[in-house]
Coordinates of C-alpha atoms and ligand atoms in Angstrom, one line a residue:
M709 CA -53.4 -65.7 16.4
S710 CA -52.3 -66.7 12.8
T711 CA -50.2 -64.2 11.2
S712 CA -50.4 -65.6 7.7
N713 CA -54.3 -66.1 7.9
A714 CA -54.3 -62.7 9.2
A715 CA -52.3 -61.2 6.4
L716 CA -54.5 -62.9 3.9
K717 CA -57.4 -61.6 5.4
A718 CA -55.9 -58.0 5.8
A719 CA -55.0 -57.8 1.8
S720 CA -56.3 -54.7 0.7
S721 CA -54.6 -54.4 -2.9
S722 CA -55.8 -55.8 -6.2
N723 CA -52.1 -56.6 -6.9
A724 CA -51.1 -60.0 -6.1
A725 CA -47.6 -59.5 -6.1
L726 CA -47.9 -56.9 -3.3
N727 CA -50.3 -59.2 -1.2
N728 CA -48.2 -62.1 -1.6
W729 CA -45.1 -60.1 -0.4
V730 CA -47.1 -58.7 2.7
A731 CA -48.3 -62.1 3.7
E732 CA -44.7 -63.5 3.3
V733 CA -43.2 -60.7 5.4
A734 CA -45.9 -61.3 7.8
S735 CA -45.2 -64.9 8.4
L736 CA -41.3 -64.4 8.8
T737 CA -41.7 -61.3 11.0
Q738 CA -44.7 -62.4 13.1
P739 CA -46.8 -59.0 14.0
D740 CA -49.7 -59.0 15.8
R741 CA -51.8 -56.9 13.5
I742 CA -51.5 -55.7 10.0
H743 CA -52.6 -52.1 8.8
W744 CA -52.5 -50.8 5.4
C745 CA -52.0 -47.1 5.5
T746 CA -54.5 -44.9 3.7
G747 CA -52.7 -41.6 4.6
S748 CA -56.0 -40.1 5.9
D749 CA -55.8 -37.4 8.8
A750 CA -57.9 -39.8 11.1
E751 CA -55.2 -42.5 10.5
N752 CA -52.3 -40.1 11.2
A753 CA -54.4 -38.7 14.5
S754 CA -54.8 -42.3 15.9
L755 CA -51.1 -43.0 15.1
I756 CA -50.1 -39.7 17.0
S757 CA -52.1 -40.6 20.0
Q758 CA -50.8 -44.0 20.2
M759 CA -47.1 -42.7 20.2
L760 CA -48.0 -40.0 22.8
A761 CA -49.3 -42.9 25.0
S762 CA -46.1 -45.0 24.1
G763 CA -43.9 -42.1 25.0
D764 CA -42.5 -42.4 21.5
L765 CA -43.5 -38.8 20.8
V766 CA -43.8 -35.8 23.5
K767 CA -46.2 -33.1 23.0
L768 CA -44.6 -29.8 22.5
N769 CA -45.9 -26.3 23.8
E770 CA -49.2 -26.0 21.8
K771 CA -49.4 -22.1 22.6
T772 CA -46.0 -21.5 20.6
H773 CA -45.6 -24.6 18.6
P774 CA -49.1 -25.9 17.7
N775 CA -49.3 -29.5 16.5
C776 CA -45.6 -30.1 17.1
Y777 CA -44.1 -33.3 18.6
L778 CA -40.8 -34.3 19.9
H779 CA -39.2 -38.0 19.3
R780 CA -36.3 -39.0 21.0
S781 CA -34.6 -41.8 19.4
N782 CA -32.2 -44.4 20.9
P783 CA -29.0 -42.5 21.9
T784 CA -27.0 -45.1 19.9
D785 CA -29.5 -44.5 16.7
V786 CA -29.0 -40.8 15.7
A787 CA -27.7 -40.6 12.1
R788 CA -26.9 -42.8 9.1
V789 CA -24.6 -45.6 9.3
E790 CA -22.5 -45.8 6.3
H791 CA -20.4 -48.6 7.6
L792 CA -23.8 -50.6 8.0
T793 CA -25.2 -49.8 4.6
F794 CA -24.7 -52.3 1.9
I795 CA -25.2 -52.7 -2.2
C796 CA -25.8 -56.3 -2.7
T797 CA -25.4 -57.0 -6.5
R798 CA -24.5 -60.3 -8.2
N799 CA -21.3 -59.1 -9.1
R800 CA -19.2 -57.0 -6.6
E801 CA -17.5 -54.8 -9.3
D802 CA -21.2 -53.4 -10.0
A803 CA -21.4 -51.9 -6.1
G804 CA -17.9 -50.5 -6.7
P805 CA -15.0 -49.2 -4.2
N806 CA -17.6 -46.4 -3.1
N807 CA -20.0 -49.0 -1.6
L808 CA -19.7 -51.6 0.8
W809 CA -20.9 -55.3 -0.8
M810 CA -22.3 -58.4 0.3
D811 CA -23.4 -61.2 -1.7
P812 CA -27.3 -61.1 -2.4
A813 CA -27.9 -64.5 -1.0
E814 CA -25.7 -63.9 2.0
A815 CA -27.5 -60.7 2.6
N816 CA -31.0 -61.9 2.2
A817 CA -30.2 -64.8 4.6
K818 CA -28.4 -62.7 7.2
M819 CA -31.5 -60.3 7.1
D820 CA -34.1 -62.6 7.2
D821 CA -32.5 -64.1 10.2
L822 CA -32.8 -60.9 11.8
L823 CA -36.4 -60.3 10.8
R824 CA -37.6 -63.5 11.8
G825 CA -40.1 -63.0 14.7
A826 CA -39.2 -59.2 14.8
M827 CA -42.6 -57.9 14.8
K828 CA -44.1 -60.3 17.4
G829 CA -46.2 -57.9 19.5
R830 CA -46.2 -55.1 16.9
T831 CA -48.4 -53.8 14.3
L832 CA -46.9 -54.2 10.7
Y833 CA -47.5 -51.3 8.8
V834 CA -48.0 -51.4 4.8
I835 CA -47.0 -47.9 3.4
P836 CA -47.8 -47.5 -0.4
Y837 CA -46.1 -44.1 -1.3
C838 CA -45.2 -42.4 -4.6
M839 CA -41.8 -40.4 -5.0
G840 CA -42.9 -37.5 -7.1
P841 CA -45.9 -35.8 -8.2
I842 CA -48.6 -38.5 -8.2
D843 CA -49.6 -37.7 -11.9
S844 CA -45.8 -37.4 -13.3
P845 CA -44.3 -40.1 -15.5
H846 CA -41.4 -39.2 -13.9
S847 CA -42.2 -40.3 -10.6
R848 CA -41.8 -43.9 -8.9
C849 CA -43.9 -45.9 -6.4
G850 CA -42.7 -47.9 -3.5
V851 CA -44.2 -50.0 -0.7
E852 CA -42.7 -49.6 2.7
I853 CA -43.4 -52.4 5.4
T854 CA -42.3 -51.1 9.0
D855 CA -43.2 -51.9 12.4
S856 CA -42.6 -47.9 13.3
A857 CA -45.5 -45.6 13.7
Y858 CA -43.0 -42.9 13.7
V859 CA -41.9 -44.0 10.3
V860 CA -45.4 -44.1 9.1
A861 CA -46.0 -40.3 10.5
N862 CA -42.8 -39.2 8.7
M863 CA -43.6 -40.8 5.4
R864 CA -47.0 -39.2 5.3
I865 CA -45.1 -35.9 5.4
M866 CA -42.3 -36.8 3.2
T867 CA -44.0 -38.9 0.4
N868 CA -47.3 -39.0 -1.4
M869 CA -48.5 -42.0 0.9
G870 CA -51.6 -43.8 1.0
E871 CA -54.7 -44.4 -1.4
A872 CA -53.5 -42.5 -4.5
A873 CA -50.1 -44.1 -4.5
L874 CA -51.5 -47.5 -4.0
K875 CA -54.0 -46.8 -7.1
R876 CA -51.0 -46.1 -9.0
I877 CA -49.2 -49.2 -8.0
E878 CA -52.2 -51.2 -9.0
R879 CA -52.4 -49.5 -12.3
E880 CA -48.6 -49.8 -13.1
G881 CA -48.0 -53.2 -11.2
T882 CA -44.5 -52.3 -10.4
F883 CA -43.1 -51.0 -7.1
V884 CA -39.8 -50.8 -5.0
K885 CA -40.2 -53.3 -1.9
G886 CA -38.7 -51.7 1.4
L887 CA -38.9 -53.9 4.5
H888 CA -37.9 -52.0 7.5
S889 CA -38.2 -53.3 11.3
T890 CA -36.7 -51.2 14.3
G891 CA -35.5 -54.6 15.7
D892 CA -34.1 -54.2 19.2
L893 CA -31.7 -51.1 18.3
D894 CA -28.8 -53.2 18.8
P895 CA -26.1 -51.6 16.8
K896 CA -24.4 -54.9 16.3
K897 CA -27.9 -56.0 14.8
R898 CA -28.1 -53.0 12.4
F899 CA -27.8 -53.2 8.5
I900 CA -29.2 -51.5 5.6
M901 CA -29.1 -53.5 2.7
H902 CA -30.0 -52.6 -1.0
F903 CA -30.7 -55.3 -3.7
P904 CA -30.9 -52.9 -6.9
E905 CA -31.3 -56.0 -9.1
E906 CA -34.7 -56.9 -7.2
L907 CA -35.8 -53.4 -6.6
T908 CA -35.6 -54.5 -2.8
I909 CA -34.5 -52.7 0.5
K910 CA -34.2 -54.4 3.8
S911 CA -33.3 -52.5 6.8
V912 CA -33.1 -53.6 10.6
G913 CA -32.2 -52.2 13.7
S914 CA -32.5 -48.5 13.3
G915 CA -35.5 -46.2 13.8
Y916 CA -33.6 -43.0 12.3
G917 CA -34.2 -40.8 9.4
G918 CA -32.1 -42.1 6.2
N919 CA -32.0 -45.6 7.7
A920 CA -35.6 -46.2 8.3
L921 CA -37.8 -43.6 6.0
L922 CA -37.1 -46.0 3.1
G923 CA -38.7 -43.8 0.3
K924 CA -35.6 -41.2 1.1
K925 CA -32.1 -42.2 0.6
C926 CA -32.7 -46.0 0.1
H927 CA -35.4 -45.7 -2.7
A928 CA -34.8 -42.3 -4.1
L929 CA -31.3 -42.4 -4.3
R930 CA -29.8 -45.7 -4.2
I931 CA -32.3 -47.8 -5.7
A932 CA -33.0 -45.0 -8.3
S933 CA -29.6 -44.3 -9.3
W934 CA -29.5 -47.6 -10.6
Q935 CA -32.8 -47.5 -12.2
A936 CA -31.8 -44.1 -13.7
R937 CA -28.6 -45.7 -15.1
T938 CA -30.7 -48.1 -16.9
E939 CA -33.3 -45.8 -18.0
G940 CA -31.2 -42.9 -19.0
W941 CA -32.1 -40.2 -16.3
L942 CA -30.1 -39.1 -13.1
A943 CA -31.2 -39.4 -9.3
E944 CA -28.9 -36.9 -7.4
H945 CA -28.5 -35.6 -4.0
M946 CA -29.5 -32.0 -4.9
L947 CA -31.6 -29.2 -3.9
I948 CA -33.8 -27.4 -6.5
M949 CA -34.6 -23.8 -6.5
G950 CA -35.9 -20.9 -8.4
V951 CA -33.9 -17.7 -8.8
Q952 CA -35.9 -14.9 -9.6
N953 CA -34.4 -11.6 -10.5
P954 CA -36.1 -8.1 -9.9
Q955 CA -37.3 -8.1 -13.6
G956 CA -39.3 -11.5 -12.9
Q957 CA -37.2 -13.7 -14.8
V958 CA -36.6 -17.0 -13.2
H959 CA -33.6 -19.5 -13.6
Y960 CA -33.9 -23.0 -12.0
V961 CA -30.6 -24.2 -10.2
A962 CA -29.8 -27.8 -8.8
A963 CA -27.2 -28.1 -6.1
A964 CA -25.2 -31.2 -5.0
F965 CA -23.9 -30.2 -1.4
P966 CA -23.0 -33.3 0.9
S967 CA -25.1 -34.0 4.2
A968 CA -25.4 -31.2 6.5
C969 CA -23.6 -28.8 3.8
G970 CA -26.3 -26.4 3.4
K971 CA -28.7 -27.5 0.7
T972 CA -31.9 -26.9 3.0
N973 CA -30.6 -23.2 3.6
L974 CA -29.8 -22.4 0.1
A975 CA -33.1 -23.8 -1.2
M976 CA -35.3 -21.9 1.4
M977 CA -32.7 -18.6 1.7
V978 CA -34.3 -15.0 2.4
P979 CA -32.5 -12.6 0.2
P980 CA -30.4 -9.8 1.8
A981 CA -31.9 -6.2 2.5
S982 CA -29.4 -4.8 -0.2
M983 CA -31.0 -7.0 -3.1
P984 CA -34.6 -5.8 -3.2
G985 CA -36.6 -7.5 -6.0
W986 CA -34.8 -10.8 -5.6
K987 CA -36.9 -13.8 -4.9
I988 CA -36.2 -17.2 -4.1
W989 CA -38.5 -20.2 -4.8
T990 CA -37.8 -23.9 -3.2
I991 CA -38.7 -26.8 -5.4
G992 CA -36.9 -29.4 -3.2
D993 CA -34.1 -29.6 -0.5
D994 CA -32.5 -32.6 -1.0
I995 CA -33.3 -35.0 -3.8
C996 CA -33.4 -34.2 -7.5
W997 CA -34.6 -36.5 -10.6
L998 CA -33.3 -35.2 -13.6
H999 CA -34.2 -36.0 -17.2
V1000 CA -34.2 -34.7 -20.8
D1001 CA -37.4 -33.9 -22.3
S1002 CA -38.4 -34.2 -25.9
E1003 CA -36.7 -30.6 -26.5
G1004 CA -33.5 -31.5 -25.2
Q1005 CA -34.2 -29.5 -22.0
L1006 CA -32.8 -31.0 -18.6
R1007 CA -35.5 -31.0 -16.2
A1008 CA -35.9 -31.7 -12.6
I1009 CA -38.8 -33.0 -10.4
N1010 CA -38.1 -33.2 -6.6
P1011 CA -39.5 -36.7 -5.4
E1012 CA -40.3 -35.6 -2.0
T1013 CA -43.2 -33.6 -0.4
G1014 CA -41.5 -32.6 2.8
Y1015 CA -38.2 -31.7 4.4
F1016 CA -36.0 -33.7 7.0
G1017 CA -33.9 -30.8 7.8
V1018 CA -31.0 -30.3 10.3
V1019 CA -32.6 -28.2 13.2
P1020 CA -29.2 -26.9 14.7
G1021 CA -28.3 -23.4 13.5
T1022 CA -31.8 -22.7 12.2
N1023 CA -32.9 -19.3 13.6
A1024 CA -34.6 -16.0 12.0
K1025 CA -31.2 -14.6 10.7
T1026 CA -29.8 -17.7 9.1
N1027 CA -32.7 -19.4 7.6
A1028 CA -36.1 -17.5 8.3
N1029 CA -38.2 -19.2 5.8
A1030 CA -37.3 -22.4 7.9
Y1031 CA -37.7 -20.9 11.1
E1032 CA -41.5 -19.9 10.2
T1033 CA -41.9 -23.2 8.7
I1034 CA -41.4 -25.3 11.8
K1035 CA -43.4 -23.2 14.1
K1036 CA -46.4 -25.5 13.7
D1037 CA -47.4 -29.0 12.4
T1038 CA -43.7 -30.3 12.7
I1039 CA -42.0 -33.6 14.4
F1040 CA -39.0 -32.8 15.9
T1041 CA -36.3 -35.4 16.4
N1042 CA -33.5 -35.1 19.0
V1043 CA -33.8 -31.4 19.9
A1044 CA -33.8 -30.2 23.6
V1045 CA -36.8 -28.4 25.3
T1046 CA -37.0 -25.5 27.4
A1047 CA -38.9 -25.3 30.8
D1048 CA -42.1 -24.4 29.2
N1049 CA -41.7 -27.3 26.7
Q1050 CA -40.8 -25.5 23.7
P1051 CA -38.4 -27.1 21.3
W1052 CA -34.6 -25.7 21.7
W1053 CA -31.4 -25.7 19.9
E1054 CA -28.1 -24.4 19.5
G1055 CA -28.5 -21.0 17.4
L1056 CA -31.6 -19.9 19.6
S1057 CA -31.7 -17.8 22.4
G1058 CA -33.3 -18.8 25.6
T1059 CA -32.2 -21.9 27.6
P1060 CA -32.6 -25.4 27.4
A1061 CA -34.1 -27.4 30.5
L1062 CA -33.8 -30.9 29.2
D1063 CA -31.1 -32.0 26.5
W1064 CA -32.1 -34.1 23.5
Q1065 CA -32.0 -37.5 25.8
G1066 CA -34.7 -35.7 27.9
K1067 CA -32.1 -35.3 30.8
P1068 CA -31.8 -32.2 32.8
Y1069 CA -29.2 -30.0 30.8
T1070 CA -26.0 -29.4 32.8
G1071 CA -24.4 -27.1 30.3
N1072 CA -21.8 -29.6 28.9
G1073 CA -21.8 -30.0 25.3
P1074 CA -24.8 -29.3 22.9
A1075 CA -28.3 -29.6 24.2
A1076 CA -29.7 -30.7 20.9
H1077 CA -28.1 -33.4 19.0
P1078 CA -26.0 -32.1 16.1
N1079 CA -28.0 -34.2 13.8
A1080 CA -31.3 -33.2 15.3
R1081 CA -33.9 -33.0 12.4
F1082 CA -37.4 -31.2 11.9
T1083 CA -39.8 -33.3 9.6
V1084 CA -42.4 -30.9 8.1
S1085 CA -44.5 -30.5 5.0
A1086 CA -43.0 -28.7 2.2
K1087 CA -46.2 -26.7 1.4
L1088 CA -45.8 -24.8 4.9
N1089 CA -42.4 -23.2 3.4
P1090 CA -43.3 -19.5 2.7
A1091 CA -41.0 -19.9 -0.4
Y1092 CA -42.6 -23.0 -1.6
S1093 CA -43.0 -23.0 -5.4
T1094 CA -46.2 -24.7 -6.7
M1095 CA -43.9 -25.9 -9.7
A1096 CA -42.6 -28.4 -7.3
E1097 CA -45.9 -30.2 -8.3
A1098 CA -45.6 -29.8 -12.0
P1099 CA -45.4 -33.2 -13.6
E1100 CA -43.0 -32.3 -16.3
G1101 CA -40.5 -30.7 -13.7
V1102 CA -38.8 -27.4 -14.1
P1103 CA -35.9 -26.6 -16.6
I1104 CA -32.7 -26.6 -15.0
S1105 CA -30.4 -23.6 -16.2
A1106 CA -27.3 -24.5 -13.6
I1107 CA -25.8 -27.3 -11.8
L1108 CA -23.9 -26.4 -8.5
F1109 CA -21.5 -28.8 -6.8
G1110 CA -20.2 -27.6 -3.3
G1111 CA -18.5 -29.1 -0.3
R1112 CA -17.3 -27.8 3.3
R1113 CA -13.6 -26.8 2.6
R1114 CA -11.7 -24.7 5.2
E1115 CA -9.3 -24.2 2.0
V1116 CA -8.4 -24.7 -1.4
P1117 CA -11.7 -24.2 -3.8
P1118 CA -12.6 -20.5 -4.1
L1119 CA -16.1 -19.0 -3.2
V1120 CA -17.2 -20.0 -7.0
Y1121 CA -15.9 -21.0 -10.3
Q1122 CA -17.7 -22.1 -13.5
A1123 CA -16.6 -25.3 -15.3
R1124 CA -15.6 -24.7 -19.0
D1125 CA -18.2 -27.3 -20.2
W1126 CA -20.2 -30.3 -19.3
G1127 CA -17.1 -32.6 -19.5
H1128 CA -14.9 -30.4 -17.4
G1129 CA -18.2 -30.2 -15.1
V1130 CA -18.4 -33.9 -14.9
L1131 CA -14.6 -33.7 -13.3
V1132 CA -15.3 -30.9 -11.1
G1133 CA -18.3 -33.1 -9.5
A1134 CA -16.4 -36.4 -9.6
G1135 CA -13.4 -34.5 -7.7
M1136 CA -15.4 -32.8 -5.1
A1137 CA -14.7 -33.3 -1.3
S1138 CA -16.0 -32.3 1.9
E1139 CA -15.6 -32.4 5.6
T1140 CA -17.7 -35.1 7.0
T1141 CA -20.6 -33.9 9.3
A1142 CA -23.0 -35.2 12.1
A1143 CA -25.4 -36.5 9.3
A1144 CA -23.5 -39.9 9.7
V1145 CA -22.1 -41.8 12.6
G1146 CA -18.3 -41.4 12.6
E1147 CA -15.7 -38.6 13.1
V1148 CA -16.7 -35.0 12.0
G1149 CA -14.5 -32.6 10.0
I1150 CA -12.6 -35.1 8.0
V1151 CA -12.1 -34.3 4.4
R1152 CA -13.1 -37.0 2.0
R1153 CA -13.8 -37.1 -1.7
D1154 CA -17.8 -37.0 -2.2
S1155 CA -18.3 -37.4 -6.0
M1156 CA -21.6 -35.2 -6.5
A1157 CA -22.4 -35.5 -3.0
M1158 CA -23.3 -39.0 -3.7
K1159 CA -20.6 -41.0 -1.9
P1160 CA -23.1 -42.3 0.7
F1161 CA -25.9 -42.8 -1.8
C1162 CA -24.8 -44.0 -5.4
G1163 CA -26.3 -47.3 -5.8
Y1164 CA -23.5 -48.6 -8.1
N1165 CA -19.8 -48.1 -9.2
F1166 CA -18.8 -44.6 -9.2
G1167 CA -16.6 -45.5 -12.4
D1168 CA -20.2 -46.1 -14.1
Y1169 CA -21.8 -43.4 -12.5
W1170 CA -19.2 -40.7 -14.0
A1171 CA -19.7 -42.5 -17.6
H1172 CA -23.5 -42.2 -17.1
W1173 CA -22.9 -38.6 -16.4
F1174 CA -20.8 -37.9 -19.6
S1175 CA -23.5 -39.7 -21.7
F1176 CA -25.6 -36.6 -21.4
E1177 CA -23.4 -35.1 -23.9
Q1178 CA -25.0 -37.5 -26.3
R1179 CA -28.5 -37.0 -25.2
T1180 CA -28.7 -33.4 -25.9
Q1181 CA -26.9 -30.2 -26.9
K1182 CA -28.8 -28.1 -24.2
L1183 CA -27.0 -29.1 -21.0
P1184 CA -26.8 -26.7 -18.0
K1185 CA -23.7 -24.7 -17.0
V1186 CA -21.8 -26.3 -14.4
F1187 CA -20.3 -24.5 -11.1
H1188 CA -18.7 -25.3 -8.0
V1189 CA -19.2 -23.4 -4.7
N1190 CA -17.6 -23.1 -1.5
W1191 CA -19.5 -21.2 1.3
F1192 CA -17.1 -22.6 4.0
R1193 CA -13.6 -21.0 3.6
Q1194 CA -12.0 -20.2 7.0
D1195 CA -9.2 -17.8 7.7
K1196 CA -6.3 -18.2 10.3
N1197 CA -8.5 -18.1 13.3
G1198 CA -11.0 -20.8 12.2
K1199 CA -13.6 -17.9 11.2
F1200 CA -15.7 -18.3 7.9
M1201 CA -14.5 -15.8 5.5
W1202 CA -17.7 -15.5 3.7
P1203 CA -21.2 -14.6 5.7
G1204 CA -23.2 -17.4 3.8
F1205 CA -26.8 -18.1 4.0
G1206 CA -28.9 -15.2 2.2
D1207 CA -25.8 -13.5 1.3
N1208 CA -25.3 -16.9 -0.7
L1209 CA -27.7 -14.9 -3.2
R1210 CA -24.7 -12.7 -4.5
V1211 CA -22.9 -15.7 -5.9
L1212 CA -26.4 -17.0 -7.2
K1213 CA -26.7 -13.4 -9.1
W1214 CA -23.2 -14.0 -10.6
I1215 CA -24.4 -17.5 -11.8
F1216 CA -27.8 -16.0 -12.9
D1217 CA -25.9 -13.6 -14.9
R1218 CA -23.6 -16.2 -16.5
C1219 CA -26.5 -18.2 -17.4
E1220 CA -27.7 -15.0 -19.2
G1221 CA -24.2 -14.2 -21.1
K1222 CA -24.2 -10.8 -19.2
V1223 CA -21.0 -11.0 -17.3
D1224 CA -17.4 -12.3 -18.2
A1225 CA -15.0 -13.9 -16.0
Q1226 CA -11.4 -14.6 -15.3
D1227 CA -10.1 -17.7 -17.2
T1228 CA -8.1 -19.7 -14.7
A1229 CA -6.5 -23.0 -14.8
I1230 CA -9.4 -24.6 -12.8
G1231 CA -12.1 -22.8 -14.8
Y1232 CA -13.8 -19.6 -14.6
L1233 CA -13.7 -17.2 -11.6
P1234 CA -15.8 -13.8 -11.1
H1235 CA -13.8 -10.7 -11.5
A1236 CA -14.1 -8.9 -8.0
K1237 CA -15.7 -6.0 -9.3
D1238 CA -18.7 -8.6 -10.7
L1239 CA -19.6 -10.1 -7.2
D1240 CA -22.4 -7.6 -5.8
V1241 CA -21.0 -7.1 -2.3
S1242 CA -23.0 -4.1 -1.5
G1243 CA -24.2 -3.7 2.3
L1244 CA -21.7 -6.4 3.2
N1245 CA -18.6 -5.6 5.6
L1246 CA -16.2 -7.5 3.6
D1247 CA -12.6 -6.2 3.5
P1248 CA -11.2 -6.2 0.0
A1249 CA -8.4 -8.4 1.1
T1250 CA -10.9 -11.3 2.0
L1251 CA -12.7 -10.9 -0.9
E1252 CA -9.5 -11.1 -3.0
Q1253 CA -8.8 -14.6 -1.3
L1254 CA -12.0 -15.9 -1.7
L1255 CA -12.0 -15.1 -5.4
S1256 CA -8.2 -16.4 -6.1
I1257 CA -6.7 -19.9 -6.5
D1258 CA -3.2 -21.1 -5.0
A1259 CA -1.8 -23.0 -7.8
S1260 CA 0.6 -25.0 -5.5
A1261 CA -2.4 -26.0 -3.2
W1262 CA -4.5 -26.9 -6.4
R1263 CA -1.7 -29.3 -7.9
H1264 CA -2.0 -31.2 -4.7
E1265 CA -5.7 -31.3 -4.9
M1266 CA -5.5 -32.4 -8.6
A1267 CA -2.9 -35.2 -7.8
D1268 CA -5.0 -36.2 -5.0
I1269 CA -8.0 -36.5 -7.3
G1270 CA -5.9 -38.2 -10.0
K1271 CA -5.2 -40.8 -7.3
Y1272 CA -8.7 -41.1 -6.3
L1273 CA -9.8 -41.7 -9.7
N1274 CA -7.3 -44.7 -10.1
D1275 CA -9.1 -46.3 -7.2
F1276 CA -12.0 -47.1 -9.5
G1277 CA -9.6 -48.9 -12.3
Q1278 CA -10.8 -50.0 -15.3
R1279 CA -14.2 -48.5 -14.6
T1280 CA -13.0 -44.8 -14.8
P1281 CA -14.0 -43.5 -17.9
E1282 CA -10.9 -42.6 -20.1
R1283 CA -12.6 -39.3 -21.0
L1284 CA -12.3 -38.2 -17.0
R1285 CA -8.6 -39.2 -17.2
E1286 CA -8.4 -36.6 -19.9
E1287 CA -10.3 -33.9 -18.3
H1288 CA -8.1 -34.3 -15.3
A1289 CA -4.9 -34.3 -17.4
K1290 CA -6.2 -30.9 -18.9
V1291 CA -6.4 -29.0 -15.7
V1292 CA -3.1 -30.7 -14.3
K1293 CA -1.4 -29.4 -17.7
R1294 CA -3.1 -25.9 -17.3
L1295 CA -1.7 -25.7 -13.7
G1296 CA 1.8 -26.3 -15.1
Ligands
LIG1506 P1 -28.8 -32.6 4.8 O1 -30.3 -32.8 5.0 O2 -27.9 -33.6 5.5 O3 -28.8 -33.4 3.3 O4 -28.2 -31.3 4.8 P2 -28.2 -30.1 4.0 O5 -27.1 -29.9 2.6 O6 -29.7 -29.8 3.5 O7 -27.8 -29.1 4.9 P3 -28.2 -27.9 5.6 O8 -28.9 -26.5 4.8 O9 -29.4 -28.4 6.7 O10 -26.9 -27.0 6.4 C1 -26.4 -27.9 7.4 C2 -25.3 -27.0 8.2 O11 -24.7 -26.0 7.7 C3 -26.3 -26.1 9.3 O12 -25.7 -26.3 10.6 C4 -26.3 -24.8 8.7 O13 -26.4 -23.8 9.9 C5 -24.9 -24.8 8.0 N1 -24.8 -23.9 6.8 C6 -25.9 -23.8 5.8 N2 -25.5 -22.8 4.8 C7 -24.5 -22.3 5.5 C8 -23.7 -21.2 4.7 O14 -24.2 -20.7 3.8 N3 -22.5 -20.8 5.5 C9 -22.2 -21.6 6.9 N4 -21.1 -21.1 7.6 N5 -23.1 -22.4 7.3 C10 -24.1 -22.8 6.7
LIG1507 C1 -28.7 -36.8 4.9 O1 -27.8 -37.3 5.6 O2 -28.0 -36.4 3.6 C2 -30.0 -36.2 5.1 C3 -30.6 -37.0 6.5 O3 -30.6 -35.6 4.3 S1 -30.9 -38.5 6.1 O4 -32.4 -38.8 5.7 O5 -30.9 -39.1 7.7 O6 -30.3 -39.1 5.0
LIG1508 MN1 -29.4 -35.2 2.4

């Protein structure tokens, strides 16, 4: 069958640019069929049964986990691949030392070679999607072309996918182009390429999460951060949550933690029993688009409609809301299963029968992959806030930065002002996790938790953050948190999870101007008496350690940050060096 004819016949949009692009891609990739996704229930049901037949999905126990499925990815394809992810700008400097770079012409040629004939025997799916509420001026649309039914099923949960998005694209005329093929899963032929100047993404050779669901990290962070810089807003790797006190007052908080460092858990947390009347509302768990409104208020929307969350560790104690949420209508990727076909992972009781690769579990190593994930609609979360659908977004009172650090950063501290806050975010570091391929537990700088996701030079990005001082007088307060301090025996010193609300309460009170703080060289720290530890079995010495700073360790930290800032040469804003110098001076 002639695919170019098929493409033209299948054209089902009034946008000529979109039809032409689909036809072009079809003639390059040579699919057997073209399917324009509508997002309907019937379409989803048909894709699911197709994937059950092909073995791409396994049905889980219908009694305990209704409408839940397991996808086992290729064992070489279980996480993001930062070493194969490129930003392809005309000028290399625009991508910056924080990104891998390739010349756009070279990258396009390389990808076209890999894509030629890649969809033979397969269906080419056209997925129109909208990141953000369908009626929000702050939302942005894209179209992903993929040959993976798993990608379609996930994009349906994670984005506003289908007819409404296509209508908006036809009305606006603009969209981000994302071309994805699973290829043959050969890691040597795997690349995730971004062309921010062309608003285009090309991804080949992986079917996994952030590599393949192009609306997520590729569009909503790498391409969107580029657009945001030109248009005057921010696209960030942040959760968004509402914190409500017993009097019913709500402050919205956005928090940037690196991958697998606690965003989903914080955004969905259940308050501890000793804090009655407090309530948490989830707006988003991974991505946040921030803009200044006409009153000068910084507001946030969540561009996603679902969660692609880390499964291991999730249980009724750590994250009861997530645990409840993923009991139905969930796609699990790379979890283990029990003898009666329930999904299983480390952190649950019971025993796994088959590991994440579907092999009998022998007791060696984890049964679920450490980066096993759930995909589930945000609306199933008991803490879901309908404000997640507000076209204008929610007003942000505080921004949190945080990493996974055994030592150095205290439990919480507050930046003196926005300028100092930019330094705190830029200087952030965290231990690497299983969310990306590579060694785990290595401390690295991860500015604003955007190291893998900023689509342009970090130097320019920091300058863009500073520019918000000129855009408004009403900027949120900035904090740094660290739930991951360890004692000499490698034990976490802070209980974390729901008990993190104790820290949020202090932050809440700082926003209200209700509590004072210790003025230290690195910023404002809580007085021990102001942190509510009632009902916690925390010895005073541990608390003291969590809330103090070691000047010598901090001098090292600041020296290391100074070196890091120098890596960006001329592009590092002078202002950032000044903020850095101020802290160095205060440390003496
Ligand atoms: P991405 O989806 O990769 O961006 O990650 P995330 O930031 O949403 O991380 P998530 O909330 O899924 O947490 C990842 C891991 O950190 C899980 O194994 C959690 O159990 C663990 N974790 C989360 N919060 C805490 C905490 O407060 N304390 C401790 N000790 N571990 C935590
Ligand atoms: C992350 O790695 O930060 C994730 C998962 O949220 S992925 O979608 O694979 O990027
Ligand atoms: Mn993430």
